[in-house]
Amino acid sequence: MKRFALAAVTAVLLAAPAVADEIEETLEAALEAYRAGDIKAAKEEVDFAAQLMAQQKAAGLADFLPEPLAGWTMEVDDTQSVAAFGGGMMASASYSNGNDRIDIQLMADNQMVNAMAAMFGNVAMMGSLGTVKRINRQKVVITNDGELQTMINNRIMVQIMGDGDAAVKEEYFKAMDIDGLVAF
């Protein structure tokens, strides 16, 4: 009896269509349109699938925002693809202790970040932005406005800004998973 039940369940599972996610369905639609000779529709479907994948990856970027420090609260902004800045991804959060507010923004893989990477690679340019220092073996700049900025792996820009104390901004940076960002 057990064998019959197992065989029946297996047959039902094998006969049931696999549930595809939206990205897979979109890519299949692109392939169907391409095979039918509709290049315009195929490209639209591929572009849409690429946007969905970018959103999925951008959601992963938000995982690198640090937890709030003791006595602080955190509000995560909607993670988004940054089409306005030449594509790429962005994740940000606001932190508050009732008196001060700190905002952390992570931007990855877009044209603005690429341009900033060249500047962060030049020590003289970094020095012109403010005070250069190392935190957890990472070069950062504390700007004249008190903003902490750095570039991770030449493709992820970290900005920590707001009216909070510079030492608190540095603590938030120390709480970030830099190795994870490098691998992202």
Tab-separated table of C-alpha atoms in Angstrom:
chain	number	residue	atom	x	y	z
A	1	MET	CA	0.000	0.000	0.000
A	2	LYS	CA	2.845	2.389	0.863
A	3	ARG	CA	4.457	1.746	-2.536
A	4	PHE	CA	1.189	2.483	-4.305
A	5	ALA	CA	0.730	5.752	-2.370
A	6	LEU	CA	4.321	6.796	-3.067
A	7	ALA	CA	3.909	5.967	-6.765
A	8	ALA	CA	0.651	7.951	-6.919
A	9	VAL	CA	2.188	11.024	-5.248
A	10	THR	CA	5.212	10.808	-7.548
A	11	ALA	CA	2.980	10.566	-10.622
A	12	VAL	CA	0.971	13.625	-9.537
A	13	LEU	CA	4.129	15.642	-8.838
A	14	LEU	CA	5.672	14.704	-12.173
A	15	ALA	CA	2.453	15.485	-14.050
A	16	ALA	CA	1.959	18.874	-12.339
A	17	PRO	CA	3.499	21.765	-14.247
A	18	ALA	CA	6.461	23.386	-12.554
A	19	VAL	CA	5.678	26.780	-11.148
A	20	ALA	CA	7.921	29.263	-12.923
A	21	ASP	CA	8.824	32.616	-11.480
A	22	GLU	CA	8.195	35.857	-13.332
A	23	ILE	CA	11.765	36.108	-14.596
A	24	GLU	CA	11.682	32.622	-16.073
A	25	GLU	CA	8.276	33.254	-17.660
A	26	THR	CA	9.524	36.504	-19.174
A	27	LEU	CA	12.620	34.837	-20.617
A	28	GLU	CA	10.477	32.047	-22.069
A	29	ALA	CA	8.211	34.674	-23.662
A	30	ALA	CA	11.303	36.351	-25.130
A	31	LEU	CA	12.460	33.063	-26.615
A	32	GLU	CA	9.006	32.371	-28.061
A	33	ALA	CA	8.886	35.842	-29.623
A	34	TYR	CA	12.393	35.400	-31.013
A	35	ARG	CA	11.513	32.026	-32.550
A	36	ALA	CA	8.413	33.629	-34.077
A	37	GLY	CA	10.612	36.320	-35.648
A	38	ASP	CA	9.276	39.155	-33.475
A	39	ILE	CA	12.606	40.714	-32.508
A	40	LYS	CA	10.987	43.827	-31.015
A	41	ALA	CA	8.843	41.811	-28.603
A	42	ALA	CA	11.767	39.513	-27.786
A	43	LYS	CA	13.959	42.506	-26.887
A	44	GLU	CA	11.202	44.046	-24.750
A	45	GLU	CA	10.834	40.772	-22.838
A	46	VAL	CA	14.605	40.417	-22.366
A	47	ASP	CA	14.850	44.028	-21.148
A	48	PHE	CA	11.988	43.431	-18.716
A	49	ALA	CA	13.637	40.231	-17.416
A	50	ALA	CA	16.901	42.149	-16.933
A	51	GLN	CA	15.027	44.794	-14.911
A	52	LEU	CA	13.425	42.111	-12.739
A	53	MET	CA	16.819	40.520	-12.118
A	54	ALA	CA	18.313	43.913	-11.231
A	55	GLN	CA	15.518	44.450	-8.701
A	56	GLN	CA	16.153	41.017	-7.238
A	57	LYS	CA	19.876	41.698	-6.918
A	58	ALA	CA	19.200	45.193	-5.509
A	59	ALA	CA	17.092	43.625	-2.777
A	60	GLY	CA	20.196	41.649	-1.810
A	61	LEU	CA	22.204	44.871	-1.511
A	62	ALA	CA	19.904	46.004	1.316
A	63	ASP	CA	21.100	43.002	3.346
A	64	PHE	CA	24.411	44.830	3.807
A	65	LEU	CA	22.867	47.797	5.625
A	66	PRO	CA	23.973	47.532	9.266
A	67	GLU	CA	21.588	46.907	12.123
A	68	PRO	CA	20.885	49.993	14.270
A	69	LEU	CA	23.292	50.726	17.083
A	70	ALA	CA	22.010	50.478	20.664
A	71	GLY	CA	19.449	53.233	21.266
A	72	TRP	CA	18.894	53.818	17.537
A	73	THR	CA	16.053	52.746	15.236
A	74	MET	CA	16.268	51.884	11.556
A	75	GLU	CA	13.915	52.538	8.662
A	76	VAL	CA	14.881	50.823	5.398
A	77	ASP	CA	13.958	52.722	2.267
A	78	ASP	CA	12.569	50.808	-0.688
A	79	THR	CA	15.439	49.096	-2.489
A	80	GLN	CA	15.495	50.081	-6.098
A	81	SER	CA	17.236	49.879	-9.381
A	82	VAL	CA	18.797	53.235	-10.139
A	83	ALA	CA	17.887	53.788	-13.768
A	84	ALA	CA	18.208	57.553	-13.366
A	85	PHE	CA	21.912	57.178	-12.612
A	86	GLY	CA	22.755	54.927	-15.548
A	87	GLY	CA	21.414	51.668	-14.173
A	88	GLY	CA	22.773	49.838	-11.208
A	89	MET	CA	21.393	49.354	-7.744
A	90	MET	CA	20.788	51.328	-4.603
A	91	ALA	CA	19.820	50.481	-1.049
A	92	SER	CA	19.436	52.978	1.765
A	93	ALA	CA	18.242	53.298	5.327
A	94	SER	CA	17.722	56.037	7.878
A	95	TYR	CA	18.764	55.646	11.498
A	96	SER	CA	17.540	57.797	14.381
A	97	ASN	CA	18.102	58.012	18.117
A	98	GLY	CA	15.408	60.624	18.680
A	99	ASN	CA	17.846	63.536	18.412
A	100	ASP	CA	20.111	62.715	15.486
A	101	ARG	CA	19.534	61.135	12.107
A	102	ILE	CA	22.035	59.226	9.994
A	103	ASP	CA	21.394	58.021	6.448
A	104	ILE	CA	23.354	55.212	4.836
A	105	GLN	CA	23.270	54.751	1.092
A	106	LEU	CA	24.826	51.924	-0.910
A	107	MET	CA	25.075	52.359	-4.679
A	108	ALA	CA	26.485	49.697	-6.964
A	109	ASP	CA	27.299	49.135	-10.596
A	110	ASN	CA	26.205	52.393	-12.177
A	111	GLN	CA	27.901	55.129	-14.188
A	112	MET	CA	28.112	57.565	-11.289
A	113	VAL	CA	29.838	54.968	-9.101
A	114	ASN	CA	32.250	54.150	-11.932
A	115	ALA	CA	33.202	57.828	-12.203
A	116	MET	CA	33.642	58.106	-8.438
A	117	ALA	CA	35.824	54.964	-8.375
A	118	ALA	CA	38.461	56.774	-10.410
A	119	MET	CA	38.442	59.636	-7.923
A	120	PHE	CA	38.714	57.288	-4.933
A	121	GLY	CA	41.639	55.553	-6.630
A	122	ASN	CA	43.595	58.823	-6.661
A	123	VAL	CA	45.005	59.667	-3.211
A	124	ALA	CA	45.343	63.375	-4.001
A	125	MET	CA	41.705	63.541	-5.141
A	126	MET	CA	40.553	61.707	-2.015
A	127	GLY	CA	42.504	64.146	0.146
A	128	SER	CA	40.812	67.074	-1.555
A	129	LEU	CA	37.431	65.780	-0.374
A	130	GLY	CA	38.369	65.804	3.314
A	131	THR	CA	40.245	63.703	5.839
A	132	VAL	CA	41.404	60.284	4.606
A	133	LYS	CA	41.605	57.479	7.148
A	134	ARG	CA	41.384	53.710	7.405
A	135	ILE	CA	38.519	51.926	9.115
A	136	ASN	CA	38.686	48.138	9.159
A	137	ARG	CA	41.461	48.257	6.539
A	138	GLN	CA	39.221	50.254	4.186
A	139	LYS	CA	40.196	53.750	3.016
A	140	VAL	CA	37.424	56.226	3.771
A	141	VAL	CA	37.035	59.966	3.454
A	142	ILE	CA	35.398	62.093	6.106
A	143	THR	CA	34.304	65.068	4.033
A	144	ASN	CA	34.370	68.654	5.242
A	145	ASP	CA	30.582	68.284	5.699
A	146	GLY	CA	31.094	65.312	8.041
A	147	GLU	CA	29.970	62.699	5.519
A	148	LEU	CA	31.764	59.340	5.429
A	149	GLN	CA	32.379	58.068	1.897
A	150	THR	CA	34.230	55.113	0.470
A	151	MET	CA	34.347	52.831	-2.508
A	152	ILE	CA	34.201	49.061	-1.973
A	153	ASN	CA	35.877	46.930	-4.641
A	154	ASN	CA	35.735	49.885	-7.089
A	155	ARG	CA	32.019	49.236	-7.682
A	156	ILE	CA	30.021	49.887	-4.509
A	157	MET	CA	29.877	53.380	-3.081
A	158	VAL	CA	29.059	53.762	0.607
A	159	GLN	CA	27.857	57.125	1.899
A	160	ILE	CA	27.027	57.723	5.542
A	161	MET	CA	25.602	61.175	6.093
A	162	GLY	CA	23.330	63.127	8.397
A	163	ASP	CA	23.529	65.232	11.510
A	164	GLY	CA	24.902	62.450	13.723
A	165	ASP	CA	28.364	62.615	15.212
A	166	ALA	CA	31.293	61.505	12.994
A	167	ALA	CA	32.234	58.835	15.558
A	168	VAL	CA	28.746	57.322	15.265
A	169	LYS	CA	29.032	57.297	11.461
A	170	GLU	CA	32.316	55.446	11.835
A	171	GLU	CA	30.657	52.915	14.172
A	172	TYR	CA	27.980	52.276	11.563
A	173	PHE	CA	30.671	51.747	8.942
A	174	LYS	CA	32.531	49.327	11.243
A	175	ALA	CA	29.287	47.343	11.619
A	176	MET	CA	29.043	46.737	7.855
A	177	ASP	CA	30.036	43.419	6.270
A	178	ILE	CA	32.771	44.730	3.988
A	179	ASP	CA	33.903	41.244	2.907
A	180	GLY	CA	30.315	40.465	1.932
A	181	LEU	CA	30.083	43.675	-0.090
A	182	VAL	CA	33.334	42.816	-1.887
A	183	ALA	CA	31.840	39.449	-2.870
A	184	PHE	CA	28.415	40.908	-3.810
